[in-house]
Amino acid sequence: MDNELDRRPSRAFLKRLLRSRSGRFGLTLVLVLALLSLLSPLVAPFTPLEMNRGDEFEPPSARYVFGTDQFGRDIFSRVLHGGRISLLVGFGSIGVAALIGVGTGLLAGYLLGWVDSAVMRLWDVLLAFPNIFLGIAVVAVLGPGSLVSALAIAAMNMPHFSRITRAAVIAEKQKEYVEAARAMGASDGRIAIMSILPNTIPPLLAQIATAIPRAILLEASLSFLGLGTQPPRPSWGNMLEDSRDFLWRAPWYGLYPGLALFLLVLGLIFLANAIRDLLDPTRQNIE
Amino acid sequence: MLRRVIELLPVLFLASIVVFLLLHLAPGDPSYFVAGRDATPEELEAVRKKMGLDKPLHVQYLIWLGNILQGDLGESALSDQPVSRLIWARLPATLHLAVAGFLVTILLSLLAGVPGALRPNSKVDHFWSAYSAAAFGIPVFWLGILFILLFSVRLRWLPPSGYVSFLEEPVRSLQLLLMPALTLGIANSGVLSRFIKFSILETMQQDYIRTARSKGLAERVVVRRHALRNALIPVVTVAALMVGRLLGGAVVIEVVFAWPGLGRLLLEGINSRDYPVVQAALLFVVLIFVIVNLVTDFLYVYLDPRVQLERR
């Protein structure tokens, strides 16, 4: 390989990511959709709640690119706005899950003993609920909403981050550089954060990349079930829920929010695959 | 073996505490949720007494758990029917869908996973790889809606939604089953087909495959007798783990196709704040999920005698 040892590792990583076909494809798809969604107040021709009297159930046209719904709301504008919820919940919940998971994983792996047992039992219990059902349980207590569904999704993901970190910490702890740090008089906290944490980053990055598309799918599922984002605020899940009553009158309503969701998730999956291949070169031989 | 069973008990115990606490963490008076909206003060009092609401929390839990272990899941706050009867009434529809969905999953996964593994980087491989990626990324409920749009709205071939028992109207029952089972099967085949492919690819590189080839066996025999058999062992574990996904996917699919299963019961319970139903249904799901995981472990040992559970 040429100048792989770039001074700025993140830039070298991006370069290699763009060299793989699935990385390019995924990144392009995700960037286009994310920009359209995040800039939706500028891009969207209508506000998401604007009802156009007399234009109910308009099929797709130049004025309404994706058609309108039963209140004459522009589906294109609503799809763009809905993307913000998906992105926010997807990235936000995984961010929180990674923070808490890594923190507890570091503690458990470093201290072992009863802290370790307690933390790992907690994750066993969370994992005993297949993911949608954990969402349902959380909603049963806190009531439906975007924030609650984000919390539930974060809770489903914490165990994985925690377990990965713990395993990496236990493996790294044996190594000589940790011994060296200790010999130089570094404190426990310093060893855990400065020496061990950086070495757990590759598996964690791979986990983050794979968890985000799943989180976005789950947010949409929960909203579809009426447990997540509540109408009239648009999310792809609750729009599709709504569309079920009008499939005969307005088939386009059932089509476009799902297409946006599918494309975003597909882009994120391709990106995740590319990232995983880069982080773990042995995988490339199989694929 | 016994140790694995015993290890599961604390998980089940803790999960039951979580389910028990749902009722008490929710804002409001638990007796009100359990007795129902139209309860008279006398009824409320009776419920309080039965649940032991005047006693400390851990005693209440023990009363609740004791009742459940004796098969008394309580009564629905909404309809005053025993929750166990509600669950039994919904079970056939859920099993019907889950079994059909599982079969479709296995069929599609083998179809999509095996050819690509035997001819890597061929056109067949690329086609099925694209299929797997799409199946993995497609939202289950959107796939269901697409099927309805295609087969019911456009082509008018199939009824859009509903459920009838196979014993009552076999033909209509199968017609109604077709789209939900296909949806569930496609959605789950995304993961499983990839797993099958990689498992076969890995097996094909083993020494015993080279041995089989070098002793002059036909490639077909090598693949069938030596490669597939060994490659499919790890697949069994993943296939069984799919049951969790199957249960989750089934909830969503039950909503799309108005399928009167356990998932819908659970959602109806949430929407009407019918806590006894929610608790019982959740507990039931957790129990099934945990048992399936256990059976998977046993199956793995049975299929591959080299694996020993005791020394993990």
Coordinates of C-alpha atoms in Angstrom, one line a residue:
Chain A
M1 CA 0.0 0.0 0.0
D2 CA 1.1 3.6 -0.8
N3 CA 1.0 6.4 1.7
E4 CA -1.3 4.5 4.1
L5 CA 0.5 5.9 7.1
D6 CA -1.0 9.3 6.8
R7 CA -0.4 11.7 9.7
R8 CA -4.2 12.2 10.0
P9 CA -5.6 8.7 10.4
S10 CA -9.3 9.8 10.0
R11 CA -8.4 11.3 6.6
A12 CA -6.6 8.2 5.5
F13 CA -9.6 6.2 6.6
L14 CA -12.0 8.3 4.6
K15 CA -9.7 8.0 1.5
R16 CA -9.7 4.2 1.8
L17 CA -13.5 4.2 2.4
L18 CA -14.0 6.1 -0.8
R19 CA -11.9 3.6 -2.7
S20 CA -14.3 0.8 -2.0
R21 CA -17.4 0.6 -4.2
S22 CA -19.8 -0.1 -1.4
G23 CA -18.3 2.8 0.6
R24 CA -18.8 5.3 -2.2
F25 CA -22.3 4.1 -3.0
G26 CA -23.4 4.1 0.7
L27 CA -21.8 7.5 1.5
T28 CA -23.4 9.2 -1.5
L29 CA -26.8 7.8 -0.8
V30 CA -26.7 8.7 2.9
L31 CA -25.2 12.2 2.3
V32 CA -27.9 13.1 -0.3
L33 CA -30.8 11.9 1.8
A34 CA -29.3 13.4 5.0
L35 CA -28.7 16.8 3.4
L36 CA -32.2 16.9 1.8
S37 CA -33.7 16.1 5.2
L38 CA -31.6 18.4 7.3
L39 CA -32.2 21.3 4.9
S40 CA -35.8 20.5 4.5
P41 CA -37.1 23.9 5.6
L42 CA -35.2 25.3 2.6
V43 CA -35.7 22.5 0.2
A44 CA -39.3 21.5 0.9
P45 CA -41.9 23.3 -1.2
F46 CA -44.5 23.3 1.7
T47 CA -44.4 23.1 5.5
P48 CA -45.1 19.6 6.7
L49 CA -48.3 20.5 8.5
E50 CA -49.7 22.8 5.7
M51 CA -53.1 21.5 4.5
N52 CA -54.2 22.5 1.0
R53 CA -58.0 22.5 0.9
G54 CA -59.4 21.0 -2.3
D55 CA -56.1 19.2 -3.0
E56 CA -56.8 16.1 -1.0
F57 CA -55.4 12.8 -2.5
E58 CA -53.7 14.5 -5.4
P59 CA -51.6 12.0 -7.4
P60 CA -47.9 12.9 -7.9
S61 CA -47.5 15.9 -10.2
A62 CA -45.2 18.9 -10.8
R63 CA -46.7 20.7 -7.9
Y64 CA -46.9 17.8 -5.5
V65 CA -43.9 15.6 -6.5
F66 CA -45.0 12.6 -4.2
G67 CA -48.7 13.5 -4.3
T68 CA -50.8 14.6 -1.3
D69 CA -52.5 12.9 1.6
Q70 CA -56.1 12.9 3.0
F71 CA -55.6 16.5 4.3
G72 CA -54.0 17.8 1.1
R73 CA -50.6 17.9 2.8
D74 CA -47.6 17.6 0.4
I75 CA -46.1 14.1 0.9
F76 CA -42.7 15.2 -0.5
S77 CA -42.3 17.9 2.1
R78 CA -43.5 15.5 4.9
V79 CA -41.1 12.8 3.8
L80 CA -38.2 15.3 3.9
H81 CA -39.2 16.5 7.4
G82 CA -39.8 12.9 8.5
G83 CA -36.2 12.1 7.7
R84 CA -35.0 14.4 10.4
I85 CA -36.7 12.4 13.1
S86 CA -35.2 9.2 11.6
L87 CA -31.7 10.6 11.5
L88 CA -32.0 12.2 15.0
V89 CA -33.3 9.1 16.7
G90 CA -31.0 6.8 14.8
F91 CA -27.8 8.6 15.5
G92 CA -28.8 10.0 18.8
S93 CA -30.0 6.7 20.4
I94 CA -26.8 4.9 19.2
G95 CA -24.7 7.8 20.5
V96 CA -26.2 7.5 23.9
A97 CA -26.1 3.7 23.8
A98 CA -22.4 3.8 22.8
L99 CA -21.5 6.3 25.6
I100 CA -23.3 4.3 28.4
G101 CA -22.2 1.0 26.9
V102 CA -18.6 1.9 26.7
G103 CA -18.6 3.5 30.1
T104 CA -20.1 0.4 31.8
G105 CA -18.0 -1.9 29.7
L106 CA -14.8 -0.2 30.8
L107 CA -15.8 -0.4 34.4
A108 CA -16.9 -4.0 34.2
G109 CA -13.9 -5.2 32.3
Y110 CA -11.4 -3.2 34.4
L111 CA -12.8 -3.8 37.8
L112 CA -14.3 -7.3 37.3
G113 CA -15.8 -8.8 40.5
W114 CA -19.3 -7.8 41.6
V115 CA -19.5 -4.7 39.4
D116 CA -18.9 -6.9 36.4
S117 CA -21.5 -9.5 37.4
A118 CA -24.1 -6.8 38.2
V119 CA -23.6 -5.0 34.9
M120 CA -23.7 -8.2 32.8
R121 CA -26.8 -9.5 34.5
L122 CA -28.5 -6.2 33.7
W123 CA -27.7 -6.7 30.0
D124 CA -28.9 -10.3 30.1
V125 CA -32.3 -9.1 31.3
L126 CA -32.5 -6.4 28.6
L127 CA -31.5 -9.0 26.0
A128 CA -34.2 -11.3 27.2
F129 CA -36.7 -9.0 25.5
P130 CA -36.6 -9.3 21.7
N131 CA -36.0 -5.7 20.7
I132 CA -39.5 -4.5 19.6
F133 CA -40.9 -5.9 22.8
L134 CA -38.4 -3.9 24.9
G135 CA -39.7 -0.9 23.1
I136 CA -43.3 -1.9 23.9
A137 CA -42.4 -2.4 27.6
V138 CA -40.7 1.1 27.8
V139 CA -43.7 2.7 26.1
A140 CA -46.0 0.9 28.6
V141 CA -44.4 2.9 31.3
L142 CA -43.5 6.2 29.7
G143 CA -46.2 6.5 27.1
P144 CA -45.5 6.9 23.3
G145 CA -43.3 9.6 21.7
S146 CA -40.1 10.2 19.7
L147 CA -37.9 10.6 22.8
V148 CA -39.3 7.5 24.5
S149 CA -38.7 5.4 21.4
A150 CA -35.1 6.8 21.2
L151 CA -34.6 5.8 24.8
A152 CA -35.9 2.3 24.2
I153 CA -33.7 1.9 21.2
A154 CA -30.7 3.2 23.2
A155 CA -31.5 0.6 25.9
M156 CA -31.6 -2.2 23.3
N157 CA -28.2 -1.3 22.1
M158 CA -26.3 -0.7 25.3
P159 CA -25.7 -4.4 26.1
H160 CA -23.8 -4.9 22.8
F161 CA -21.5 -1.9 23.3
S162 CA -20.9 -2.8 26.9
R163 CA -20.0 -6.4 26.1
I164 CA -17.7 -5.5 23.2
T165 CA -15.9 -3.0 25.4
R166 CA -15.6 -5.4 28.3
A167 CA -14.2 -8.1 26.1
A168 CA -11.7 -5.8 24.5
V169 CA -10.6 -4.4 27.9
I170 CA -10.1 -7.9 29.3
A171 CA -8.0 -8.8 26.3
E172 CA -6.0 -5.6 26.3
K173 CA -5.3 -5.7 30.0
Q174 CA -3.0 -8.6 29.6
K175 CA -0.8 -6.8 27.1
E176 CA 2.6 -5.3 27.8
Y177 CA 1.9 -1.7 27.1
V178 CA -0.6 -1.7 30.0
E179 CA 2.0 -3.3 32.2
A180 CA 4.4 -0.5 31.1
A181 CA 1.9 2.2 31.8
R182 CA 1.3 0.8 35.3
A183 CA 5.1 0.5 35.9
M184 CA 5.4 4.2 35.1
G185 CA 2.9 4.9 37.8
A186 CA -0.3 5.7 35.8
S187 CA -3.5 5.5 37.8
D188 CA -6.3 3.0 37.0
G189 CA -8.5 5.7 35.4
R190 CA -5.7 6.9 33.3
I191 CA -4.8 3.4 32.1
A192 CA -8.4 2.6 31.3
I193 CA -9.1 5.8 29.3
M194 CA -5.7 6.7 27.8
S195 CA -4.2 3.3 27.1
I196 CA -7.0 0.7 26.8
L197 CA -9.9 2.7 25.3
P198 CA -8.1 3.7 22.1
N199 CA -7.5 0.1 21.3
T200 CA -11.2 -0.8 21.7
I201 CA -12.2 1.7 19.0
P202 CA -12.2 -0.5 15.9
P203 CA -14.7 -3.0 17.1
L204 CA -16.8 -0.2 18.6
L205 CA -16.8 1.7 15.3
A206 CA -17.9 -1.3 13.4
Q207 CA -20.7 -1.8 16.0
I208 CA -21.8 1.8 15.7
A209 CA -21.9 1.6 11.9
T210 CA -24.1 -1.6 11.9
A211 CA -26.4 -0.4 14.8
I212 CA -27.4 2.9 13.2
P213 CA -29.4 1.5 10.2
R214 CA -31.1 -1.0 12.6
A215 CA -32.0 1.8 15.0
I216 CA -33.5 3.8 12.1
L217 CA -35.6 0.8 11.1
L218 CA -36.7 0.3 14.7
E219 CA -37.7 3.9 15.1
A220 CA -39.8 3.6 12.0
S221 CA -41.3 0.3 13.2
L222 CA -42.2 1.8 16.6
S223 CA -43.8 4.8 14.9
F224 CA -45.6 2.5 12.6
L225 CA -47.1 0.7 15.6
G226 CA -48.2 4.0 17.0
L227 CA -45.6 3.9 19.8
G228 CA -43.0 6.4 18.5
T229 CA -43.4 9.8 16.9
Q230 CA -47.0 10.9 17.1
P231 CA -49.0 12.6 14.4
P232 CA -49.4 15.2 13.1
R233 CA -45.6 15.4 13.3
P234 CA -44.4 13.4 10.3
S235 CA -42.1 10.4 10.6
W236 CA -41.7 7.7 7.9
G237 CA -43.2 5.1 10.2
N238 CA -46.3 7.0 11.2
M239 CA -46.9 8.2 7.6
L240 CA -46.9 4.6 6.4
E241 CA -49.2 3.7 9.3
D242 CA -51.6 6.4 8.1
S243 CA -51.3 5.3 4.5
R244 CA -52.8 1.9 5.2
D245 CA -56.3 3.3 5.3
F246 CA -56.0 4.9 1.8
L247 CA -54.1 2.3 -0.2
W248 CA -56.8 2.2 -2.8
R249 CA -57.4 5.9 -3.1
A250 CA -53.8 7.0 -2.8
P251 CA -51.3 4.2 -3.5
W252 CA -48.5 6.8 -3.7
Y253 CA -48.9 7.5 0.0
G254 CA -47.9 4.0 0.9
L255 CA -44.9 4.1 -1.6
Y256 CA -42.7 7.2 -1.0
P257 CA -42.2 7.3 2.8
G258 CA -41.1 3.7 2.6
L259 CA -38.9 4.3 -0.3
A260 CA -37.0 7.0 1.5
L261 CA -36.6 4.8 4.5
F262 CA -35.4 1.9 2.4
L263 CA -32.8 4.0 0.6
L264 CA -31.4 5.6 3.7
V265 CA -31.1 2.2 5.5
L266 CA -29.6 0.6 2.4
G267 CA -27.0 3.4 2.1
L268 CA -26.1 3.1 5.8
I269 CA -25.8 -0.7 5.5
F270 CA -23.4 -0.4 2.5
L271 CA -21.4 2.2 4.4
A272 CA -21.3 -0.1 7.5
N273 CA -20.1 -3.0 5.4
A274 CA -17.4 -0.9 3.9
I275 CA -16.3 0.3 7.3
R276 CA -16.2 -3.2 8.7
D277 CA -14.1 -4.4 5.8
L278 CA -11.6 -1.7 6.4
L279 CA -11.4 -2.3 10.1
D280 CA -11.0 -6.0 9.8
P281 CA -8.9 -6.9 6.8
T282 CA -9.4 -10.7 7.3
R283 CA -13.0 -10.3 6.3
Q284 CA -12.1 -9.1 2.8
N285 CA -10.7 -12.5 2.0
I286 CA -14.1 -14.1 2.5
E287 CA -16.1 -11.5 0.7
Chain B
M1 CA -26.9 -29.3 30.2
L2 CA -28.6 -28.8 33.5
R3 CA -26.3 -25.9 34.2
R4 CA -27.5 -24.0 31.2
V5 CA -31.1 -24.4 32.4
I6 CA -30.1 -23.2 35.9
E7 CA -28.2 -20.2 34.5
L8 CA -31.4 -19.1 32.8
L9 CA -33.4 -19.0 35.9
P10 CA -32.0 -15.7 37.2
V11 CA -32.6 -14.0 33.9
L12 CA -36.2 -15.2 33.9
F13 CA -36.6 -14.1 37.5
L14 CA -35.2 -10.6 36.8
A15 CA -37.2 -10.3 33.6
S16 CA -40.4 -11.1 35.6
I17 CA -39.5 -8.3 38.0
V18 CA -39.2 -5.9 35.2
V19 CA -42.6 -7.0 33.8
F20 CA -44.1 -6.7 37.3
L21 CA -42.7 -3.2 37.8
L22 CA -44.2 -1.9 34.5
L23 CA -47.5 -1.6 36.3
H24 CA -46.0 0.2 39.3
L25 CA -43.7 2.5 37.3
A26 CA -46.6 3.8 35.1
P27 CA -48.0 7.0 36.4
G28 CA -51.3 6.3 38.2
D29 CA -52.9 3.9 40.7
P30 CA -52.2 0.3 39.7
S31 CA -55.6 -0.9 41.0
Y32 CA -57.3 1.5 38.6
F33 CA -55.4 0.0 35.7
V34 CA -56.2 -3.5 36.7
A35 CA -59.9 -3.1 37.7
G36 CA -60.7 -1.1 34.6
R37 CA -62.1 2.3 33.9
D38 CA -65.7 1.6 34.9
A39 CA -64.8 -0.1 38.2
T40 CA -67.0 0.7 41.3
P41 CA -65.2 1.6 44.5
E42 CA -66.1 -1.9 45.8
E43 CA -64.4 -3.5 42.8
L44 CA -61.3 -1.3 43.3
E45 CA -61.2 -2.4 46.9
A46 CA -61.4 -6.0 45.9
V47 CA -58.6 -5.7 43.4
R48 CA -56.4 -3.9 45.9
K49 CA -56.9 -6.7 48.3
K50 CA -56.2 -9.4 45.7
M51 CA -53.0 -7.6 44.6
G52 CA -52.0 -6.8 48.1
L53 CA -51.5 -3.2 47.3
D54 CA -51.4 -2.3 51.0
K55 CA -48.5 -4.6 51.5
P56 CA -44.8 -3.9 50.6
L57 CA -43.7 -4.1 47.0
H58 CA -41.8 -7.4 47.3
V59 CA -44.8 -9.1 48.9
Q60 CA -46.9 -7.8 46.0
Y61 CA -44.4 -9.3 43.6
L62 CA -44.5 -12.7 45.3
I63 CA -48.3 -12.7 45.2
W64 CA -48.3 -11.8 41.5
L65 CA -45.6 -14.4 40.7
G66 CA -47.4 -17.0 42.8
N67 CA -50.6 -16.4 40.8
I68 CA -48.8 -16.7 37.5
L69 CA -47.0 -19.9 38.4
Q70 CA -50.4 -21.3 39.2
G71 CA -51.6 -20.4 35.8
D72 CA -53.6 -17.4 37.0
L73 CA -52.6 -14.5 34.7
G74 CA -55.3 -12.2 36.0
E75 CA -58.2 -10.6 34.2
S76 CA -58.3 -8.1 31.4
A77 CA -59.1 -4.7 32.7
L78 CA -61.1 -4.1 29.6
S79 CA -63.2 -7.1 29.1
D80 CA -63.0 -8.9 32.5
Q81 CA -62.0 -12.1 30.6
P82 CA -59.2 -14.2 32.0
V83 CA -56.0 -13.1 30.3
S84 CA -54.9 -16.7 29.8
R85 CA -58.1 -17.2 27.7
L86 CA -57.2 -14.2 25.6
I87 CA -53.7 -15.4 24.9
W88 CA -54.9 -18.9 24.0
A89 CA -57.4 -17.4 21.6
R90 CA -54.7 -15.5 19.8
L91 CA -52.1 -18.2 19.8
P92 CA -53.2 -20.2 16.8
A93 CA -53.1 -17.2 14.5
T94 CA -49.6 -16.3 15.7
L95 CA -48.3 -19.9 15.4
H96 CA -49.9 -20.2 11.9
L97 CA -48.0 -17.1 10.7
A98 CA -44.8 -17.9 12.5
V99 CA -44.5 -21.5 11.2
A100 CA -45.3 -20.4 7.6
G101 CA -42.9 -17.4 7.9
F102 CA -40.2 -19.7 9.2
L103 CA -40.6 -22.2 6.4
V104 CA -40.5 -19.4 3.8
T105 CA -37.4 -17.9 5.5
I106 CA -35.5 -21.2 5.3
L107 CA -36.5 -21.9 1.7
L108 CA -35.6 -18.4 0.5
S109 CA -32.3 -18.3 2.5
L110 CA -31.1 -21.6 1.1
L111 CA -32.2 -20.5 -2.4
A112 CA -30.3 -17.2 -2.0
G113 CA -27.3 -18.4 0.0
V114 CA -26.2 -21.7 -1.5
P115 CA -25.7 -20.9 -5.3
G116 CA -23.5 -17.8 -4.6
A117 CA -21.3 -19.7 -2.2
L118 CA -20.7 -22.5 -4.7
R119 CA -19.8 -20.1 -7.5
P120 CA -18.3 -17.0 -5.9
N121 CA -18.2 -13.9 -8.0
S122 CA -20.4 -15.3 -10.6
K123 CA -23.6 -13.6 -11.9
V124 CA -25.7 -15.8 -9.7
D125 CA -23.6 -14.8 -6.7
H126 CA -24.0 -11.1 -7.5
F127 CA -27.7 -11.4 -8.1
W128 CA -28.4 -13.1 -4.8
S129 CA -26.0 -10.9 -2.9
A130 CA -28.0 -7.9 -4.1
Y131 CA -31.2 -9.7 -3.0
S132 CA -29.8 -10.4 0.5
A133 CA -28.8 -6.7 0.9
A134 CA -32.2 -5.5 -0.2
A135 CA -34.0 -8.0 2.0
F136 CA -31.9 -7.0 5.0
G137 CA -32.6 -3.3 4.5
I138 CA -36.2 -3.3 3.5
P139 CA -38.6 -2.2 6.3
V140 CA -40.9 -5.2 7.0
F141 CA -44.0 -3.1 7.1
W142 CA -43.2 -1.3 3.9
L143 CA -42.7 -4.6 2.1
G144 CA -46.1 -5.7 3.4
I145 CA -47.7 -2.5 2.1
L146 CA -45.9 -3.0 -1.3
F147 CA -47.4 -6.5 -1.5
I148 CA -50.9 -5.2 -0.8
L149 CA -50.4 -2.5 -3.4
L150 CA -49.3 -5.0 -6.0
F151 CA -51.4 -8.1 -5.3
S152 CA -54.6 -6.6 -3.9
V153 CA -54.9 -3.0 -5.2
R154 CA -53.3 -3.4 -8.7
L155 CA -53.7 -7.1 -9.7
R156 CA -56.7 -7.9 -7.4
W157 CA -55.4 -11.5 -6.9
L158 CA -55.4 -11.7 -3.2
P159 CA -57.5 -10.4 -0.3
P160 CA -55.5 -7.5 1.4
S161 CA -55.9 -8.5 5.0
G162 CA -57.6 -10.7 7.6
Y163 CA -57.4 -14.2 9.0
V164 CA -59.6 -17.3 9.0
S165 CA -58.7 -20.6 10.5
F166 CA -57.4 -23.2 8.2
L167 CA -59.8 -25.8 9.6
E168 CA -62.8 -23.6 8.7
E169 CA -61.9 -22.3 5.2
P170 CA -58.7 -23.9 4.0
V171 CA -58.5 -22.1 0.6
R172 CA -59.2 -18.6 1.9
S173 CA -57.0 -19.2 4.9
L174 CA -54.0 -20.0 2.6
Q175 CA -54.8 -17.0 0.4
L176 CA -54.8 -14.7 3.4
L177 CA -51.6 -16.3 4.7
L178 CA -49.6 -15.9 1.5
M179 CA -48.6 -12.3 1.7
P180 CA -47.8 -12.1 5.4
A181 CA -45.7 -15.3 5.3
L182 CA -43.9 -14.1 2.2
T183 CA -43.2 -10.7 3.9
L184 CA -41.9 -12.3 7.0
G185 CA -39.8 -14.8 5.0
I186 CA -38.2 -12.3 2.7
A187 CA -37.4 -9.9 5.6
N188 CA -35.7 -12.6 7.6
S189 CA -33.9 -14.3 4.7
G190 CA -31.7 -11.2 4.3
V191 CA -29.6 -12.2 7.4
L192 CA -29.9 -15.9 7.1
S193 CA -28.9 -16.2 3.4
R194 CA -25.7 -14.2 4.0
F195 CA -24.9 -16.4 7.0
I196 CA -25.4 -19.5 5.0
K197 CA -23.2 -18.2 2.2
F198 CA -20.3 -17.4 4.4
S199 CA -20.6 -20.6 6.4
I200 CA -20.4 -22.6 3.1
L201 CA -17.5 -20.5 1.8
E202 CA -15.6 -21.2 5.0
T203 CA -16.3 -24.9 5.0
M204 CA -15.2 -25.2 1.4
Q205 CA -11.7 -24.1 2.5
Q206 CA -11.4 -26.9 5.0
D207 CA -8.8 -29.7 4.7
Y208 CA -11.4 -32.4 4.6
I209 CA -13.0 -30.9 1.5
R210 CA -9.6 -31.0 -0.2
T211 CA -9.2 -34.6 0.9
A212 CA -12.7 -35.5 -0.4
R213 CA -11.8 -33.9 -3.8
S214 CA -8.4 -35.5 -4.0
K215 CA -9.8 -39.0 -3.5
G216 CA -11.7 -38.4 -6.6
L217 CA -15.2 -37.8 -5.4
A218 CA -17.6 -36.0 -7.8
E219 CA -18.0 -32.3 -7.0
R220 CA -21.7 -32.9 -6.4
V221 CA -21.0 -35.5 -3.7
V222 CA -18.3 -33.3 -2.1
V223 CA -20.8 -30.4 -1.9
R224 CA -23.8 -32.4 -0.7
R225 CA -22.2 -34.9 1.6
H226 CA -19.2 -33.0 3.0
A227 CA -19.6 -29.3 2.6
L228 CA -23.3 -28.6 3.1
R229 CA -23.8 -30.9 6.1
N230 CA -21.0 -29.2 8.0
A231 CA -21.8 -25.7 6.8
L232 CA -25.3 -25.9 8.0
I233 CA -24.5 -26.7 11.6
P234 CA -23.8 -23.1 12.6
V235 CA -26.8 -22.1 10.5
V236 CA -29.1 -24.0 12.8
T237 CA -28.2 -21.7 15.7
V238 CA -28.8 -18.6 13.7
A239 CA -32.0 -19.9 12.3
A240 CA -33.2 -20.5 15.9
L241 CA -32.1 -17.1 16.9
M242 CA -34.3 -15.8 14.1
V243 CA -37.3 -16.7 16.3
G244 CA -36.7 -13.5 18.2
R245 CA -36.7 -11.5 14.9
L246 CA -39.7 -13.6 13.8
L247 CA -41.6 -12.7 16.9
G248 CA -40.8 -9.0 16.5
G249 CA -41.4 -8.9 12.8
A250 CA -44.7 -10.8 13.4
V251 CA -46.0 -7.9 15.6
V252 CA -45.5 -5.4 12.7
I253 CA -46.8 -7.8 10.1
E254 CA -49.9 -8.6 12.2
V255 CA -50.7 -4.8 12.1
V256 CA -50.1 -4.5 8.4
F257 CA -52.3 -7.5 7.5
A258 CA -54.9 -7.1 10.3
W259 CA -53.8 -10.5 11.7
P260 CA -55.4 -11.3 15.0
G261 CA -52.3 -12.6 16.8
L262 CA -50.4 -12.1 20.1
G263 CA -48.6 -9.0 18.8
R264 CA -51.9 -7.3 18.1
L265 CA -53.2 -8.3 21.5
L266 CA -50.1 -6.7 23.1
L267 CA -50.6 -3.5 21.1
E268 CA -54.3 -3.3 21.9
G269 CA -53.3 -3.8 25.5
I270 CA -50.8 -0.9 25.3
N271 CA -53.3 1.4 23.6
S272 CA -56.1 0.7 26.1
R273 CA -53.7 0.7 29.1
D274 CA -54.8 -2.9 29.8
Y275 CA -51.8 -3.7 32.0
P276 CA -52.6 -7.3 32.9
V277 CA -52.8 -8.2 29.2
V278 CA -49.5 -6.3 28.5
Q279 CA -47.7 -8.0 31.4
A280 CA -48.9 -11.5 30.5
A281 CA -48.1 -11.1 26.8
L282 CA -44.7 -9.7 27.5
L283 CA -43.9 -12.5 29.9
F284 CA -45.0 -15.0 27.5
V285 CA -42.8 -13.6 24.7
V286 CA -39.7 -13.5 27.0
L287 CA -40.4 -17.1 28.1
I288 CA -40.6 -18.3 24.5
F289 CA -37.5 -16.4 23.5
V290 CA -35.4 -17.7 26.4
I291 CA -36.6 -21.3 25.8
V292 CA -35.8 -21.1 22.1
N293 CA -32.3 -19.9 23.0
L294 CA -31.9 -22.9 25.3
V295 CA -33.1 -25.4 22.7
T296 CA -30.7 -23.9 20.2
D297 CA -27.8 -24.6 22.5
F298 CA -28.9 -28.2 22.9
L299 CA -29.5 -28.6 19.2
Y300 CA -26.0 -27.3 18.5
V301 CA -24.4 -29.9 20.8
Y302 CA -26.6 -32.6 19.3
L303 CA -25.5 -31.7 15.8
D304 CA -21.9 -31.2 16.5
P305 CA -20.6 -33.5 19.2
R306 CA -17.3 -31.6 19.4
V307 CA -19.1 -28.7 21.2
Q308 CA -19.4 -29.1 24.9
L309 CA -21.6 -26.7 26.8
E310 CA -20.1 -27.2 30.2
R311 CA -16.7 -26.0 29.3
R312 CA -17.4 -22.7 27.7

